[in-house]
Amino acid sequence: MKREPARHPSGITTKVWWPWLKRFASAAFFMLVAWLLVTQARAIEWNEVLAALANYPVHTLLVAAALALLSLTLYSSFDLLGRHYTGHTLRARTVMRVTFISYVFNLNLGSLVGGVALRYRLYARLGLGAGVITRVMTLSMLANWIGYLLLAGVIFGFHAPALPPSWKIGSGGLQILGFVLLLLALLYLLLCAVLRQRSFMLWGHELNLPSLRLAALQLGMGAANWLIMSGIVFVLLQQKIAFPTVVSVLLVAAVAGVITHVPAGLGVLEAVFIALLSHQVPRHELLAALLAYRLIYYLTPLTLAAVLYLVAETRAKKSAPARRQVSAAADKELE
């Protein structure tokens, strides 16, 4: 018998207010970020930003590009965890190519396009079923965000960023948040180690827990990728900001981008960095570093990912008639 949602004595369902609260919080946060963008953009001398970009040392750009290549290669191997877990037989380089394409599109166009829809499309055309794709994708995304929890827990808990002097918020609250995040990451490891029931429902979605060894790989790979991404910004800032501080600000900016649902976090990343670090580095130098970061880590890989995607679509169209003939022949044999 279907259960009705719990109701208050007034007769209003308890679940009605939650979606509206989330929408209000997201809208408020988006308006805050928009206000930061406008106020900060007015104070920036754009000629100085372009001059700083033009004067970047070549070796700095080469090191940043090498780190970007390392990060993209590492993230492209995330889906290999799902390949091992599900036992599907796609070749490793094929899996890494699909992951690279979806990740870069995710960075530039948002998770619904790159992280979900594109990955489903590419894997489905390679013959994987929806259930297998879901498990592969879940393990990959968990690696990213569980690694985030671990790194943010350590950084916020033991090296909270130095906030601007005008801010009234102390570091105590951020440290508490850090320890909570660290606890969540360790709890995930504990659940993977002790639970016998490996599959359960969470908020309407099926979650399949990996083994402890696989979970430890998820944490290590996810945290390492966030560190390498931070290293790119650190290098482009020419080591003028302490590395743990760069890591902490990038982690804050990543969450801000997710909350605001802005594709590629466009403007959000810059607003957070300028708000938190402009008291230590001139704004035009910060913005120049972040624009170089976007060019190296977002836009240049997007060109390659677009080419690879077009090649994959062309091959899929050419092989479609052959697949239909095989399917038709199999149907006739069954008749």
Tab-separated table of C-alpha atoms in Angstrom:
chain	number	residue	atom	x	y	z
A	1	MET	CA	0.000	0.000	0.000
A	2	LYS	CA	1.441	3.383	-1.017
A	3	ARG	CA	2.411	5.601	1.879
A	4	GLU	CA	1.453	9.263	1.807
A	5	PRO	CA	4.127	11.888	2.547
A	6	ALA	CA	4.237	13.010	6.166
A	7	ARG	CA	2.130	16.069	6.870
A	8	HIS	CA	2.290	18.840	9.418
A	9	PRO	CA	-0.752	19.420	11.623
A	10	SER	CA	-1.614	22.290	9.272
A	11	GLY	CA	-1.972	19.776	6.467
A	12	ILE	CA	1.037	20.960	4.426
A	13	THR	CA	3.358	18.191	3.246
A	14	THR	CA	6.828	18.353	4.761
A	15	LYS	CA	8.542	17.889	1.390
A	16	VAL	CA	6.999	20.917	-0.322
A	17	TRP	CA	9.316	23.492	1.212
A	18	TRP	CA	12.614	21.708	0.468
A	19	PRO	CA	12.826	22.324	-3.331
A	20	TRP	CA	11.892	25.961	-2.802
A	21	LEU	CA	14.547	26.340	-0.113
A	22	LYS	CA	17.206	24.905	-2.431
A	23	ARG	CA	16.125	27.221	-5.254
A	24	PHE	CA	16.204	30.233	-2.951
A	25	ALA	CA	19.662	29.338	-1.615
A	26	SER	CA	21.033	28.786	-5.137
A	27	ALA	CA	19.516	32.051	-6.369
A	28	ALA	CA	20.922	33.972	-3.390
A	29	PHE	CA	24.367	32.503	-3.913
A	30	PHE	CA	24.220	33.221	-7.648
A	31	MET	CA	23.298	36.870	-6.969
A	32	LEU	CA	26.177	37.149	-4.495
A	33	VAL	CA	28.629	35.833	-7.065
A	34	ALA	CA	27.155	38.137	-9.742
A	35	TRP	CA	27.610	41.096	-7.402
A	36	LEU	CA	31.217	40.074	-6.770
A	37	LEU	CA	31.834	39.779	-10.513
A	38	VAL	CA	30.445	43.228	-11.286
A	39	THR	CA	32.203	45.014	-8.427
A	40	GLN	CA	35.531	43.303	-9.050
A	41	ALA	CA	35.388	43.761	-12.848
A	42	ARG	CA	34.904	47.510	-12.489
A	43	ALA	CA	38.049	47.777	-10.389
A	44	ILE	CA	40.292	45.874	-12.827
A	45	GLU	CA	42.601	47.595	-15.284
A	46	TRP	CA	42.186	45.301	-18.282
A	47	ASN	CA	45.186	46.753	-20.087
A	48	GLU	CA	47.349	45.595	-17.196
A	49	VAL	CA	45.795	42.114	-17.396
A	50	LEU	CA	46.653	41.803	-21.102
A	51	ALA	CA	50.157	43.115	-20.456
A	52	ALA	CA	50.671	40.513	-17.691
A	53	LEU	CA	49.510	37.761	-20.048
A	54	ALA	CA	51.857	38.927	-22.783
A	55	ASN	CA	54.829	38.975	-20.411
A	56	TYR	CA	54.449	35.430	-19.059
A	57	PRO	CA	57.770	33.510	-19.052
A	58	VAL	CA	57.719	30.694	-21.600
A	59	HIS	CA	59.029	28.141	-19.092
A	60	THR	CA	56.133	28.970	-16.733
A	61	LEU	CA	53.590	28.248	-19.459
A	62	LEU	CA	55.372	25.023	-20.406
A	63	VAL	CA	55.358	23.766	-16.812
A	64	ALA	CA	51.658	24.671	-16.472
A	65	ALA	CA	50.901	22.832	-19.744
A	66	ALA	CA	52.815	19.754	-18.544
A	67	LEU	CA	50.809	19.722	-15.298
A	68	ALA	CA	47.581	20.111	-17.271
A	69	LEU	CA	48.526	17.118	-19.413
A	70	LEU	CA	49.283	15.114	-16.271
A	71	SER	CA	45.942	16.051	-14.695
A	72	LEU	CA	43.929	15.238	-17.818
A	73	THR	CA	45.712	11.906	-18.172
A	74	LEU	CA	45.058	11.052	-14.535
A	75	TYR	CA	41.371	11.951	-14.730
A	76	SER	CA	41.037	10.004	-17.981
A	77	SER	CA	42.067	6.903	-16.027
A	78	PHE	CA	39.233	7.302	-13.496
A	79	ASP	CA	36.866	5.182	-15.605
A	80	LEU	CA	39.429	2.368	-15.575
A	81	LEU	CA	38.344	1.823	-11.967
A	82	GLY	CA	34.839	1.156	-13.265
A	83	ARG	CA	36.231	-1.096	-15.986
A	84	HIS	CA	37.940	-3.198	-13.329
A	85	TYR	CA	34.857	-3.156	-11.082
A	86	THR	CA	32.299	-4.122	-13.739
A	87	GLY	CA	34.568	-6.375	-15.793
A	88	HIS	CA	33.529	-4.940	-19.172
A	89	THR	CA	35.936	-5.643	-22.013
A	90	LEU	CA	36.458	-2.277	-23.682
A	91	ARG	CA	40.136	-1.533	-24.244
A	92	ALA	CA	41.844	0.729	-21.713
A	93	ARG	CA	42.733	3.386	-24.279
A	94	THR	CA	39.121	3.439	-25.510
A	95	VAL	CA	37.879	3.968	-21.955
A	96	MET	CA	40.418	6.748	-21.383
A	97	ARG	CA	39.396	8.442	-24.625
A	98	VAL	CA	35.726	8.435	-23.611
A	99	THR	CA	36.590	9.757	-20.156
A	100	PHE	CA	38.793	12.499	-21.587
A	101	ILE	CA	36.091	13.682	-24.002
A	102	SER	CA	33.355	13.700	-21.364
A	103	TYR	CA	35.558	15.358	-18.726
A	104	VAL	CA	36.644	18.210	-20.981
A	105	PHE	CA	33.085	18.815	-22.156
A	106	ASN	CA	32.022	18.670	-18.514
A	107	LEU	CA	34.570	21.355	-17.623
A	108	ASN	CA	33.397	23.675	-20.379
A	109	LEU	CA	29.672	22.948	-20.734
A	110	GLY	CA	28.573	21.530	-17.394
A	111	SER	CA	28.066	18.084	-15.872
A	112	LEU	CA	24.715	17.302	-17.521
A	113	VAL	CA	26.238	17.638	-20.991
A	114	GLY	CA	29.711	16.213	-20.507
A	115	GLY	CA	29.682	14.195	-17.328
A	116	VAL	CA	26.379	12.399	-17.934
A	117	ALA	CA	24.745	12.647	-21.377
A	118	LEU	CA	27.900	12.504	-23.478
A	119	ARG	CA	29.403	9.656	-21.504
A	120	TYR	CA	26.194	7.617	-21.790
A	121	ARG	CA	26.057	8.243	-25.531
A	122	LEU	CA	29.677	7.283	-26.180
A	123	TYR	CA	29.646	4.176	-24.017
A	124	ALA	CA	26.278	3.026	-25.370
A	125	ARG	CA	27.603	3.239	-28.919
A	126	LEU	CA	30.521	1.089	-27.815
A	127	GLY	CA	28.114	-1.603	-26.650
A	128	LEU	CA	27.872	-1.073	-22.876
A	129	GLY	CA	24.491	-1.412	-21.198
A	130	ALA	CA	22.904	1.344	-19.133
A	131	GLY	CA	23.551	-0.453	-15.844
A	132	VAL	CA	27.249	-0.889	-16.555
A	133	ILE	CA	27.582	2.729	-17.708
A	134	THR	CA	25.906	3.951	-14.528
A	135	ARG	CA	28.269	1.968	-12.306
A	136	VAL	CA	31.331	3.130	-14.235
A	137	MET	CA	30.207	6.745	-14.110
A	138	THR	CA	29.310	6.555	-10.411
A	139	LEU	CA	32.728	5.201	-9.450
A	140	SER	CA	34.443	7.883	-11.531
A	141	MET	CA	32.443	10.758	-10.038
A	142	LEU	CA	32.896	9.358	-6.541
A	143	ALA	CA	36.655	9.262	-7.103
A	144	ASN	CA	36.588	12.950	-7.965
A	145	TRP	CA	34.414	14.112	-5.074
A	146	ILE	CA	35.603	11.696	-2.389
A	147	GLY	CA	39.121	12.828	-3.240
A	148	TYR	CA	37.836	16.383	-2.916
A	149	LEU	CA	36.439	15.653	0.560
A	150	LEU	CA	39.718	14.153	1.695
A	151	LEU	CA	41.863	17.003	0.399
A	152	ALA	CA	39.473	19.750	1.523
A	153	GLY	CA	39.268	18.143	4.956
A	154	VAL	CA	43.030	18.177	5.360
A	155	ILE	CA	43.530	21.665	3.893
A	156	PHE	CA	40.621	23.390	5.655
A	157	GLY	CA	41.240	21.564	8.912
A	158	PHE	CA	44.989	22.073	9.151
A	159	HIS	CA	45.725	24.975	6.803
A	160	ALA	CA	42.671	27.221	6.487
A	161	PRO	CA	43.167	29.991	3.909
A	162	ALA	CA	44.124	33.452	5.116
A	163	LEU	CA	40.995	35.528	4.577
A	164	PRO	CA	41.134	39.211	3.623
A	165	PRO	CA	41.500	41.569	6.623
A	166	SER	CA	38.093	43.146	5.913
A	167	TRP	CA	36.311	39.818	6.344
A	168	LYS	CA	34.766	39.231	9.751
A	169	ILE	CA	34.698	35.444	9.409
A	170	GLY	CA	37.374	33.659	11.392
A	171	SER	CA	39.152	30.461	10.455
A	172	GLY	CA	37.509	28.427	13.247
A	173	GLY	CA	34.330	27.688	11.284
A	174	LEU	CA	36.288	26.689	8.204
A	175	GLN	CA	38.448	24.356	10.276
A	176	ILE	CA	35.370	22.676	11.724
A	177	LEU	CA	34.012	22.197	8.205
A	178	GLY	CA	37.341	20.704	7.188
A	179	PHE	CA	37.257	18.117	9.945
A	180	VAL	CA	33.673	17.213	9.013
A	181	LEU	CA	34.691	16.681	5.371
A	182	LEU	CA	37.677	14.599	6.428
A	183	LEU	CA	35.397	12.500	8.621
A	184	LEU	CA	33.048	11.895	5.685
A	185	ALA	CA	35.930	10.706	3.492
A	186	LEU	CA	37.155	8.331	6.186
A	187	LEU	CA	33.587	7.142	6.786
A	188	TYR	CA	33.350	6.196	3.107
A	189	LEU	CA	36.473	4.066	3.495
A	190	LEU	CA	35.047	2.463	6.619
A	191	LEU	CA	31.761	1.601	4.904
A	192	CYS	CA	33.620	0.039	1.978
A	193	ALA	CA	35.646	-2.019	4.440
A	194	VAL	CA	32.927	-3.367	6.746
A	195	LEU	CA	29.585	-3.405	4.912
A	196	ARG	CA	28.520	-6.760	3.500
A	197	GLN	CA	25.619	-5.244	1.594
A	198	ARG	CA	27.444	-3.568	-1.316
A	199	SER	CA	24.400	-2.036	-3.011
A	200	PHE	CA	21.761	0.224	-1.484
A	201	MET	CA	19.507	3.140	-2.364
A	202	LEU	CA	20.508	6.708	-1.488
A	203	TRP	CA	18.054	9.542	-2.248
A	204	GLY	CA	16.391	7.451	-4.937
A	205	HIS	CA	19.650	6.357	-6.594
A	206	GLU	CA	21.364	2.984	-6.395
A	207	LEU	CA	24.849	3.197	-4.905
A	208	ASN	CA	27.288	0.316	-5.310
A	209	LEU	CA	30.186	0.355	-2.880
A	210	PRO	CA	33.567	-0.858	-4.154
A	211	SER	CA	36.115	-2.844	-2.188
A	212	LEU	CA	38.353	-1.085	0.336
A	213	ARG	CA	41.293	-1.271	-2.071
A	214	LEU	CA	39.302	0.294	-4.892
A	215	ALA	CA	37.940	2.963	-2.549
A	216	ALA	CA	41.470	3.838	-1.418
A	217	LEU	CA	42.452	4.200	-5.085
A	218	GLN	CA	39.470	6.503	-5.601
A	219	LEU	CA	40.534	8.755	-2.740
A	220	GLY	CA	44.164	8.821	-3.801
A	221	MET	CA	43.489	9.504	-7.474
A	222	GLY	CA	40.816	12.106	-6.788
A	223	ALA	CA	42.914	14.023	-4.251
A	224	ALA	CA	45.987	13.842	-6.497
A	225	ASN	CA	44.078	15.345	-9.410
A	226	TRP	CA	42.861	18.288	-7.324
A	227	LEU	CA	46.441	18.849	-6.156
A	228	ILE	CA	47.742	18.862	-9.735
A	229	MET	CA	45.023	21.304	-10.819
A	230	SER	CA	46.030	23.562	-7.933
A	231	GLY	CA	49.631	23.187	-9.037
A	232	ILE	CA	48.751	24.673	-12.432
A	233	VAL	CA	47.351	27.819	-10.807
A	234	PHE	CA	50.274	27.935	-8.359
A	235	VAL	CA	52.767	27.879	-11.230
A	236	LEU	CA	50.851	30.502	-13.206
A	237	LEU	CA	50.835	32.744	-10.116
A	238	GLN	CA	54.620	32.301	-10.220
A	239	GLN	CA	54.730	30.998	-6.631
A	240	LYS	CA	53.589	34.327	-5.161
A	241	ILE	CA	50.924	32.576	-3.062
A	242	ALA	CA	51.614	29.630	-0.747
A	243	PHE	CA	50.616	26.351	-2.362
A	244	PRO	CA	48.200	25.235	0.438
A	245	THR	CA	46.416	28.581	0.095
A	246	VAL	CA	46.038	28.111	-3.672
A	247	VAL	CA	44.647	24.620	-3.064
A	248	SER	CA	42.106	25.859	-0.511
A	249	VAL	CA	40.862	28.716	-2.713
A	250	LEU	CA	40.532	26.431	-5.754
A	251	LEU	CA	38.488	23.979	-3.665
A	252	VAL	CA	36.186	26.787	-2.522
A	253	ALA	CA	35.815	28.018	-6.111
A	254	ALA	CA	34.968	24.499	-7.334
A	255	VAL	CA	32.038	24.204	-4.921
A	256	ALA	CA	30.886	27.732	-5.796
A	257	GLY	CA	30.836	26.760	-9.476
A	258	VAL	CA	28.763	23.647	-8.756
A	259	ILE	CA	26.252	25.572	-6.637
A	260	THR	CA	25.724	28.324	-9.197
A	261	HIS	CA	25.403	25.866	-12.134
A	262	VAL	CA	27.448	28.219	-14.338
A	263	PRO	CA	29.044	26.273	-17.233
A	264	ALA	CA	32.815	26.054	-16.700
A	265	GLY	CA	32.323	28.127	-13.550
A	266	LEU	CA	32.783	31.089	-15.884
A	267	GLY	CA	33.440	34.137	-13.747
A	268	VAL	CA	32.872	32.247	-10.501
A	269	LEU	CA	36.442	30.977	-10.336
A	270	GLU	CA	37.773	34.469	-10.958
A	271	ALA	CA	35.419	36.088	-8.435
A	272	VAL	CA	36.407	33.698	-5.640
A	273	PHE	CA	40.147	34.045	-6.283
A	274	ILE	CA	39.971	37.835	-6.463
A	275	ALA	CA	37.805	38.044	-3.345
A	276	LEU	CA	40.124	35.833	-1.300
A	277	LEU	CA	43.566	36.690	-2.649
A	278	SER	CA	43.472	40.254	-4.007
A	279	HIS	CA	44.902	41.497	-0.708
A	280	GLN	CA	48.044	39.453	-1.407
A	281	VAL	CA	48.472	39.724	-5.203
A	282	PRO	CA	47.408	42.564	-7.549
A	283	ARG	CA	44.095	41.862	-9.213
A	284	HIS	CA	45.433	42.118	-12.744
A	285	GLU	CA	48.052	39.444	-11.988
A	286	LEU	CA	45.423	37.148	-10.457
A	287	LEU	CA	43.130	37.534	-13.427
A	288	ALA	CA	45.971	37.013	-15.905
A	289	ALA	CA	46.908	33.750	-14.169
A	290	LEU	CA	43.307	32.525	-14.189
A	291	LEU	CA	42.804	33.418	-17.853
A	292	ALA	CA	45.967	31.498	-18.701
A	293	TYR	CA	44.637	28.605	-16.590
A	294	ARG	CA	41.399	28.561	-18.566
A	295	LEU	CA	43.252	28.636	-21.863
A	296	ILE	CA	45.596	25.792	-20.892
A	297	TYR	CA	43.220	23.543	-18.936
A	298	TYR	CA	39.816	24.293	-20.487
A	299	LEU	CA	39.915	25.680	-24.012
A	300	THR	CA	42.932	23.949	-25.558
A	301	PRO	CA	41.808	20.452	-24.424
A	302	LEU	CA	38.279	21.299	-25.635
A	303	THR	CA	39.614	21.614	-29.188
A	304	LEU	CA	41.148	18.144	-29.008
A	305	ALA	CA	38.073	16.661	-27.313
A	306	ALA	CA	35.801	18.097	-30.025
A	307	VAL	CA	37.934	16.488	-32.742
A	308	LEU	CA	37.957	13.131	-30.940
A	309	TYR	CA	34.190	13.313	-30.474
A	310	LEU	CA	33.594	14.029	-34.171
A	311	VAL	CA	35.832	11.078	-35.078
A	312	ALA	CA	33.896	8.829	-32.676
A	313	GLU	CA	30.551	9.958	-34.148
A	314	THR	CA	31.791	9.371	-37.711
A	315	ARG	CA	33.003	5.868	-36.884
A	316	ALA	CA	29.745	5.074	-35.112
A	317	LYS	CA	27.700	6.127	-38.157
A	318	LYS	CA	29.853	4.044	-40.500
A	319	SER	CA	29.559	0.962	-38.324
A	320	ALA	CA	25.808	1.374	-37.681
A	321	PRO	CA	24.646	-0.531	-40.817
A	322	ALA	CA	26.922	-3.460	-39.958
A	323	ARG	CA	25.555	-3.559	-36.423
A	324	ARG	CA	21.990	-3.521	-37.747
A	325	GLN	CA	22.767	-6.437	-40.103
A	326	VAL	CA	24.247	-8.474	-37.265
A	327	SER	CA	21.220	-7.716	-35.120
A	328	ALA	CA	18.804	-8.654	-37.929
A	329	ALA	CA	20.647	-11.928	-38.551
A	330	ALA	CA	20.505	-12.773	-34.846
A	331	ASP	CA	16.749	-12.061	-34.822
A	332	LYS	CA	16.201	-14.416	-37.786
A	333	GLU	CA	18.078	-17.207	-36.035
A	334	LEU	CA	15.808	-16.813	-33.033
A	335	GLU	CA	12.633	-17.094	-35.140
